[in-house]
mmCIF file of C-alpha atoms and ligand atoms in Angstrom:
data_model
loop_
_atom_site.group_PDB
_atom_site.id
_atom_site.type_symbol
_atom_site.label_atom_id
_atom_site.label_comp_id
_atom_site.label_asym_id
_atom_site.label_seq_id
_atom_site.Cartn_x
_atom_site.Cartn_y
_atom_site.Cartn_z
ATOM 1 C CA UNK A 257 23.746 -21.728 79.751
ATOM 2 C CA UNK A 258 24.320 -20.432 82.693
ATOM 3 C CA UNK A 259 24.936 -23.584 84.580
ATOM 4 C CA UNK A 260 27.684 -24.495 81.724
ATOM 5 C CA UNK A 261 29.102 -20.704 82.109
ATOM 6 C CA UNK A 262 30.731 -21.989 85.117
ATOM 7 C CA UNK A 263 32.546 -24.251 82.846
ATOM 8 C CA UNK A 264 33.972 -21.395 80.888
ATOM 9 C CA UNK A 265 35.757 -19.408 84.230
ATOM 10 C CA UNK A 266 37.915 -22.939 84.185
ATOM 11 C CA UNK A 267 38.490 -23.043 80.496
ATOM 12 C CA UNK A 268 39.672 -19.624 80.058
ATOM 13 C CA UNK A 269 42.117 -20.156 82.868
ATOM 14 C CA UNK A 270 43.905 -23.371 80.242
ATOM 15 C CA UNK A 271 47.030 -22.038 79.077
ATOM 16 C CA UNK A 272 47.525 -18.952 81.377
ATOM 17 C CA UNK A 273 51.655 -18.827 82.188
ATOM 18 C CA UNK A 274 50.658 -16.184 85.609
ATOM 19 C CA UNK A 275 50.067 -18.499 88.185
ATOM 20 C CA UNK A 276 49.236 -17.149 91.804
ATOM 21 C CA UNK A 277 48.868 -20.819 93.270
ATOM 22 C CA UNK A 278 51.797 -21.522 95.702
ATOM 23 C CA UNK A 279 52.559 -25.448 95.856
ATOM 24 C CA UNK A 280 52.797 -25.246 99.568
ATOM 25 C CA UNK A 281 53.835 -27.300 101.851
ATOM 26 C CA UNK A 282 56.529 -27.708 98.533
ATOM 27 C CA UNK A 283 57.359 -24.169 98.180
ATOM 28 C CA UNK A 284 56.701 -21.559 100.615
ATOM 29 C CA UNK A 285 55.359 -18.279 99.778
ATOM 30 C CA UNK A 286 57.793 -16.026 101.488
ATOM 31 C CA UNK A 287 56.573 -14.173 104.858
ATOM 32 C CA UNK A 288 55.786 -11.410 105.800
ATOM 33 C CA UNK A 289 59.512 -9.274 108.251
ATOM 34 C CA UNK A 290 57.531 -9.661 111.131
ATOM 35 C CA UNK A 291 55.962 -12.877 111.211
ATOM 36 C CA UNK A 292 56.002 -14.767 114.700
ATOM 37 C CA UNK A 293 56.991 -18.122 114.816
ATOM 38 C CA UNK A 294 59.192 -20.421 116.832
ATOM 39 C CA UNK A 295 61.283 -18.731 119.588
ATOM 40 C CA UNK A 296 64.635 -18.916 120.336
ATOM 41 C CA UNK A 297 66.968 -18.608 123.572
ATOM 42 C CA UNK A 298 69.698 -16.396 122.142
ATOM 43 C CA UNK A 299 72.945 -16.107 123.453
ATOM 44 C CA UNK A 300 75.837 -13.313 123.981
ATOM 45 C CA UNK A 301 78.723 -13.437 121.302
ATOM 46 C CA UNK A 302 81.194 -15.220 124.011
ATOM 47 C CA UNK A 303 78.417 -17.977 123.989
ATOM 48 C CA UNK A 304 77.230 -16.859 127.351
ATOM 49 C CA UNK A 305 72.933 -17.616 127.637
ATOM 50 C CA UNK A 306 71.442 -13.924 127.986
ATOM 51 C CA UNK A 307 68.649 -15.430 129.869
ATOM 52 C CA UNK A 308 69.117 -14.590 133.551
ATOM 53 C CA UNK A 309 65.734 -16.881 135.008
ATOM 54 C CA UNK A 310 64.224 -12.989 135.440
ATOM 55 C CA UNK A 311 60.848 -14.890 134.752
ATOM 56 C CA UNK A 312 59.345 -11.474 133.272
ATOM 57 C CA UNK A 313 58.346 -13.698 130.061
ATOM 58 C CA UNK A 314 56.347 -15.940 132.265
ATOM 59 C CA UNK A 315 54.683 -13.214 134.098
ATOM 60 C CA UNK A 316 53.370 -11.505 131.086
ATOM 61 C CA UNK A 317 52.219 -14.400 129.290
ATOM 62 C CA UNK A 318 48.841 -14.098 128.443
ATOM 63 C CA UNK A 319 48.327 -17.922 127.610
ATOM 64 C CA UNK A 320 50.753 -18.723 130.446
ATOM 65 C CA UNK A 321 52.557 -20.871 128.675
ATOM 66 C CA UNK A 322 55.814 -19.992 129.838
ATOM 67 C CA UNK A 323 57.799 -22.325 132.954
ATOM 68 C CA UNK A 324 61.210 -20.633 134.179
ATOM 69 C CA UNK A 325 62.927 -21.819 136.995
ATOM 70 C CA UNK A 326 65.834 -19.354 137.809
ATOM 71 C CA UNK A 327 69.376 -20.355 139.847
ATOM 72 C CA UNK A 328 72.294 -18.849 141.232
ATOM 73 C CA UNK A 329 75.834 -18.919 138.552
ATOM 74 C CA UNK A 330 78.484 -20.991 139.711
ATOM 75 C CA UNK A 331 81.068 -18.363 139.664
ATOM 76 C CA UNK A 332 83.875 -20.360 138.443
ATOM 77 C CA UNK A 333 81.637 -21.800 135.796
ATOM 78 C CA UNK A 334 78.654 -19.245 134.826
ATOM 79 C CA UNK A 335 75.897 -20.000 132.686
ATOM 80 C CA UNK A 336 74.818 -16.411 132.352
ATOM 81 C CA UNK A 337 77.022 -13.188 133.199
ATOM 82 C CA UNK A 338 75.208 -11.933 136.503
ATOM 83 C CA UNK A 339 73.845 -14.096 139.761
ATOM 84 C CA UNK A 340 71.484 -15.928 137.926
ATOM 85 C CA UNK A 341 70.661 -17.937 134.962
ATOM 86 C CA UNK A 342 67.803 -19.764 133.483
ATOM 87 C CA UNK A 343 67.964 -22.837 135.050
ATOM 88 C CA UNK A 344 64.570 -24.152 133.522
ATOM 89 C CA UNK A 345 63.134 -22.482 130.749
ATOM 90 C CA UNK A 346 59.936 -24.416 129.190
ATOM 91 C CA UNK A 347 56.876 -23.263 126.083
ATOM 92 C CA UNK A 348 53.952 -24.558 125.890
ATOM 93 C CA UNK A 349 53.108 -24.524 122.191
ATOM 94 C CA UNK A 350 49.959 -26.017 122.829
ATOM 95 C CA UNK A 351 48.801 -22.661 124.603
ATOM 96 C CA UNK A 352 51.033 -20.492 122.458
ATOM 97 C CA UNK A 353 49.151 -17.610 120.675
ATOM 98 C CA UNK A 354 52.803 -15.773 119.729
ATOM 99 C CA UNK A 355 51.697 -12.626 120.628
ATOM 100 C CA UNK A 356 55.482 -12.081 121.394
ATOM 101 C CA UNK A 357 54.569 -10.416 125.080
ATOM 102 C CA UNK A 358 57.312 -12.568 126.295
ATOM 103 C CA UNK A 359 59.927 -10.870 123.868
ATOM 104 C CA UNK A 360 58.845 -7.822 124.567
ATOM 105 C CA UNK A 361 59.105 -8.207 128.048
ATOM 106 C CA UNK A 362 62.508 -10.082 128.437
ATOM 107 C CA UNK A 363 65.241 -7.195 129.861
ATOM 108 C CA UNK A 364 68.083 -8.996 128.006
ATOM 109 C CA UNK A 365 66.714 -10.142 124.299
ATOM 110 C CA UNK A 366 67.324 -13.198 125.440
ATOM 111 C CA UNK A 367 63.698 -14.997 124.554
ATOM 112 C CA UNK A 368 62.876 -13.948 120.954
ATOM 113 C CA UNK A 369 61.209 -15.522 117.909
ATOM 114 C CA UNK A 370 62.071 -16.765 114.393
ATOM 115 C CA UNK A 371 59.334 -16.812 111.684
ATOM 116 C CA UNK A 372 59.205 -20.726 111.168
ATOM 117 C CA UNK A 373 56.079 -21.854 112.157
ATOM 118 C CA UNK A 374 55.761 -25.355 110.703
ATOM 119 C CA UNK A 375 55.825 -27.129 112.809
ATOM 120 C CA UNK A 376 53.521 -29.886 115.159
ATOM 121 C CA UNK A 377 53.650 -32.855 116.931
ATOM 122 C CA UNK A 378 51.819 -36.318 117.960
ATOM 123 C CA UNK A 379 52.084 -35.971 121.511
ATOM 124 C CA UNK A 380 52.002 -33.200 124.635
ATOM 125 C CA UNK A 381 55.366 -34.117 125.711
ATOM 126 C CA UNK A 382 56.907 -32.523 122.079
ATOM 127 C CA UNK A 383 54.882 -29.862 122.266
ATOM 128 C CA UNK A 384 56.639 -28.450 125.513
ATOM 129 C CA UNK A 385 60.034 -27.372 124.117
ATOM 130 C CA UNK A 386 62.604 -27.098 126.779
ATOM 131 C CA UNK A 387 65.856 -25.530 126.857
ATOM 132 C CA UNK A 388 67.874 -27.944 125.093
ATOM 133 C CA UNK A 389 65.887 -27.335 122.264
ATOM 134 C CA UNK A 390 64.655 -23.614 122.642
ATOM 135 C CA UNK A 391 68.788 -22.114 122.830
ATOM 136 C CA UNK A 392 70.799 -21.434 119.920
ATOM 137 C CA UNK A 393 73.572 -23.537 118.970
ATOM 138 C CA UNK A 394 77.491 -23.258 119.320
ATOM 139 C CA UNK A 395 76.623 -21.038 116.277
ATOM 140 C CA UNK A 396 74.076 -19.139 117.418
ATOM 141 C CA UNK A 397 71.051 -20.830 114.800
ATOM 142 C CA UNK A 398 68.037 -22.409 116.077
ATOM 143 C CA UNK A 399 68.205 -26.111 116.498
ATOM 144 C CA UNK A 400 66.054 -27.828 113.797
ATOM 145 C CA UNK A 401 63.969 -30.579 115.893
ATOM 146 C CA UNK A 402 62.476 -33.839 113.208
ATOM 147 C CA UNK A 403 58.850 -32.545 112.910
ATOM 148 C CA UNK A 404 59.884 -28.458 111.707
ATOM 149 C CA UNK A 405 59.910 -27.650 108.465
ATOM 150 C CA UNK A 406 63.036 -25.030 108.063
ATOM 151 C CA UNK A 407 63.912 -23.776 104.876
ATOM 152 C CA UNK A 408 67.357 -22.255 103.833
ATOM 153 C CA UNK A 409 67.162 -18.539 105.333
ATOM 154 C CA UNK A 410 64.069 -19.225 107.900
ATOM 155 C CA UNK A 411 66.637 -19.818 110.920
ATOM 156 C CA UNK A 412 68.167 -16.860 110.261
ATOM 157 C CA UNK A 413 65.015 -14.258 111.093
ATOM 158 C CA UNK A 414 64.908 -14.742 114.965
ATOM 159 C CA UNK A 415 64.710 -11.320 116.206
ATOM 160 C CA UNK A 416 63.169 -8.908 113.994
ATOM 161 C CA UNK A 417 60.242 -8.098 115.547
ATOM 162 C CA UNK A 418 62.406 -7.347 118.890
ATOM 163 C CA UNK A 419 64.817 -4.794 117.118
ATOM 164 C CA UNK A 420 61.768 -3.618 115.560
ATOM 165 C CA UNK A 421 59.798 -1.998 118.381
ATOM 166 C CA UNK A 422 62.793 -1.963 120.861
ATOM 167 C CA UNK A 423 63.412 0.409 122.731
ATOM 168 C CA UNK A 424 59.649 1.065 123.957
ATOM 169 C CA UNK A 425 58.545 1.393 119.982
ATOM 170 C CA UNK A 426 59.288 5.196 120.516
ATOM 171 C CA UNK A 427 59.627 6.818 117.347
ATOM 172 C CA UNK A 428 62.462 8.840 117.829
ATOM 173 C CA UNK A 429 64.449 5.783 118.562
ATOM 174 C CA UNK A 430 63.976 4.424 115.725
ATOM 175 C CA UNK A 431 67.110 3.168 113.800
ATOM 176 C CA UNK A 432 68.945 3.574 117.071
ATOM 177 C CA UNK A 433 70.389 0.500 118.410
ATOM 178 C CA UNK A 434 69.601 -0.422 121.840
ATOM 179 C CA UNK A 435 70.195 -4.146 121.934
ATOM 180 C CA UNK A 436 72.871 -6.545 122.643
ATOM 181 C CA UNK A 437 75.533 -8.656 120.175
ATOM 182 C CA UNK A 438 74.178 -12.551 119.804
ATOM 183 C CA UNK A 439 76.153 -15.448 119.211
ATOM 184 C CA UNK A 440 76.618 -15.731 115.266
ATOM 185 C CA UNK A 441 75.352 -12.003 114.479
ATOM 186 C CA UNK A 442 77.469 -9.626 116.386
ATOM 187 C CA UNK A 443 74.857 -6.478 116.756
ATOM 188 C CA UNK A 444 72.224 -6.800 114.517
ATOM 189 C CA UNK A 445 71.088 -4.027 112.404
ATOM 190 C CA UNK A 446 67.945 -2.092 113.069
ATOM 191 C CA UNK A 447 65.105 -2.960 111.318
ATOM 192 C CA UNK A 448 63.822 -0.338 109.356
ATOM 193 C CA UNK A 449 60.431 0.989 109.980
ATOM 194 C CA UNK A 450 57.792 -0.546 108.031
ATOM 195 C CA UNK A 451 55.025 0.842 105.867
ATOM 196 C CA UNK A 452 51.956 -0.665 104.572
ATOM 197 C CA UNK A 453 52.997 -1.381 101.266
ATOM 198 C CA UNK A 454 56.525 -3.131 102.712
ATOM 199 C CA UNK A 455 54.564 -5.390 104.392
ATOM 200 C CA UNK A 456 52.434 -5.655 101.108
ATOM 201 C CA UNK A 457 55.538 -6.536 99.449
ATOM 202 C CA UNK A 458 56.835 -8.515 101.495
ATOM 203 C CA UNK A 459 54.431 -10.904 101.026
ATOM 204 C CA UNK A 460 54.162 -11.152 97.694
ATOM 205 C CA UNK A 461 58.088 -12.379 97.392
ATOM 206 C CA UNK A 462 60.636 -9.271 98.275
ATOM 207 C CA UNK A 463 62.562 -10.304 101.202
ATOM 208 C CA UNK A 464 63.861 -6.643 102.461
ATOM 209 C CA UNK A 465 64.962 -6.899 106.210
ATOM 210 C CA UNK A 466 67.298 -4.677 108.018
ATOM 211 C CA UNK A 467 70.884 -6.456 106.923
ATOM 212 C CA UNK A 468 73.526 -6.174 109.297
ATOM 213 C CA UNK A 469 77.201 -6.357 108.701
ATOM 214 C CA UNK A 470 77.167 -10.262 108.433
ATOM 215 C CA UNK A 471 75.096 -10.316 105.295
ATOM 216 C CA UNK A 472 72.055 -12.149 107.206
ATOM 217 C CA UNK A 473 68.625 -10.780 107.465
ATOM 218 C CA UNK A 474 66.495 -10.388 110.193
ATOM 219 C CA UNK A 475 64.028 -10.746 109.861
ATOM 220 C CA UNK A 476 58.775 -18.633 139.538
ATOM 221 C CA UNK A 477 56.359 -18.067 139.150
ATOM 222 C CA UNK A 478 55.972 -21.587 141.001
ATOM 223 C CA UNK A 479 54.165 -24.795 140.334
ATOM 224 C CA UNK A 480 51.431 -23.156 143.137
ATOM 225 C CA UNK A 481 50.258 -20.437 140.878
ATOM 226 C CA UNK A 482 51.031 -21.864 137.571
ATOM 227 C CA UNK A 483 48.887 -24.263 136.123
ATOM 228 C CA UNK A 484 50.573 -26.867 134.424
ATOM 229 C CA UNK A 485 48.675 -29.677 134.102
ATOM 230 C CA UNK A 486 49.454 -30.525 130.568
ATOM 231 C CA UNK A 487 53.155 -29.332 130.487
ATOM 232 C CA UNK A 488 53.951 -33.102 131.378
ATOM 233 C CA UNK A 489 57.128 -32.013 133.041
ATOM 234 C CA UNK A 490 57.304 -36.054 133.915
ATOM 235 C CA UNK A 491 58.942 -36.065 130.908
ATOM 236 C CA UNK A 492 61.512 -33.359 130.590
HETATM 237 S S1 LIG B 154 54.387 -15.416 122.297
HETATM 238 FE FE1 LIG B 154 52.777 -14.738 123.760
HETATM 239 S S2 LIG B 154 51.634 -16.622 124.239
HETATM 240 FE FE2 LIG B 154 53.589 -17.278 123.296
HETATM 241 S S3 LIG B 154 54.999 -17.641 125.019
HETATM 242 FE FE3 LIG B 154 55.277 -15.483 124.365
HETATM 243 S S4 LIG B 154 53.896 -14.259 125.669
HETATM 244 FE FE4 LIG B 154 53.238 -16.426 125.787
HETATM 245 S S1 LIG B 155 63.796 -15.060 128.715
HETATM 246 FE FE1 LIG B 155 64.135 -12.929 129.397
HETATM 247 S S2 LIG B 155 62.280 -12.388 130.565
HETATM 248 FE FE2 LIG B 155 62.326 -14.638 130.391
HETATM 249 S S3 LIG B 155 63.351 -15.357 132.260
HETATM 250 FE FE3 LIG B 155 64.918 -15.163 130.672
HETATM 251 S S4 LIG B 155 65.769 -13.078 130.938
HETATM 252 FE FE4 LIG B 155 63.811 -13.137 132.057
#
């Protein structure tokens, strides 16, 4: 009897309408505000790049999977507003543990992070996303490469987490904005502070981000010191 009783946990699930099963990769159970996934080169609201080749992200990279190459603005033609720009900017997403040091540690909010995370490849050379794939289009959204899996909304949450803990996660700035307009956005809200049972929420299918005025949620060194044997810069 008791071997059959195992039958019975089965059978008395026949017929039950409260499913908890998510048909993923189908569906997608909704994440969680903070969620760190693939990041983003953001840009100013004139369409300016708010990198400025600082290479602060690289530095703090724990995996150090972070290549930035900075160079001086053309002044008739800048890149950047400043001296200098991000001339190279490359992630390793082979070494990539998205701690989000690198957003944390970028002066300008220009490196930050969306929550997609679907994404792999079949080769080292697509896991090493370069600028022309890590900045924001002409409308400020991620660009969505052939092997991610966006859904409607995901490229829309690519800098919670920074407005989040910015500036120094001091609690009595919290609310207080201390961050720049990006391309598509204007100034972006500030996200609210978050309990344990938002995040509890959250993932269980309540998508409550900080909403800002546009109706979207938010959700060298050199090659000496660097090692960068797989990066595979031969082809980029
Ligand atoms: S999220 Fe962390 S590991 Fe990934 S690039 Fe940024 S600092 Fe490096
Ligand atoms: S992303 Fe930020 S920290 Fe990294 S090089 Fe650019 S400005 Fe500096």
């Amino acid at each position: 009897m008791g071997y059959l009783g195992g039958f019975l946990v089965s059978l008395r699930q026949i017929g039950r309408k409260q499913r908890v099963t998510t048909q993923y990769p189908e569906e997608k159970a909704p994440k969680a505000l903070r969620v760190h996934g693939r990041h983003v080169l953001n840009r100013y609201e004139d369409g300016m790049e708010k990198c400025i080749g600082c290479e602060l992200c690289a530095g703090v990279c724990p995996a150090r999977c972070i290549y930035v190459r900075g160079a001086e603005n053309d002044p008739e033609n800048p890149v950047s507003p400043g001296e200098r720009f991000g001339f190279i900017y490359e992630i390793n997403y082979l070494r990539c543990i998205h701690c989000d040091l690198c957003v944390e540690a970028c002066p300008t909010e220009a490196i930050t992070e969306s929550k997609m995370f679907e994404f792999s490849f079949t080769s080292r050379a697509d896991a090493i996303y370069t600028k022309s794939e890590l900045v924001v289009d002409d409308a400020g959204m991620p660009k969505h490469l052939p092997w991610e899996d966006w859904r409607p909304g995901e490229d829309l949450n690519t800098s919670a987490w920074m407005r989040a803990t910015a500036p120094s996660g001091a609690a009595e700035f919290e609310g207080i904005i201390g961050w720049s307009g990006e391309l598509g956005y204007g100034i972006r809200a500030p996200e609210a502070g978050q309990e344990l049972k938002d995040a509890i929420t959250a993932t269980h299918g309540h998508d409550d981000h900080g909403h800002d005025d546009h109706g979207h949620d938010d959700h060298g060194h050199d090659h000496g010191d660097h090692d960068h044997d797989d990066h595979g810069h031969g082809g980029h």
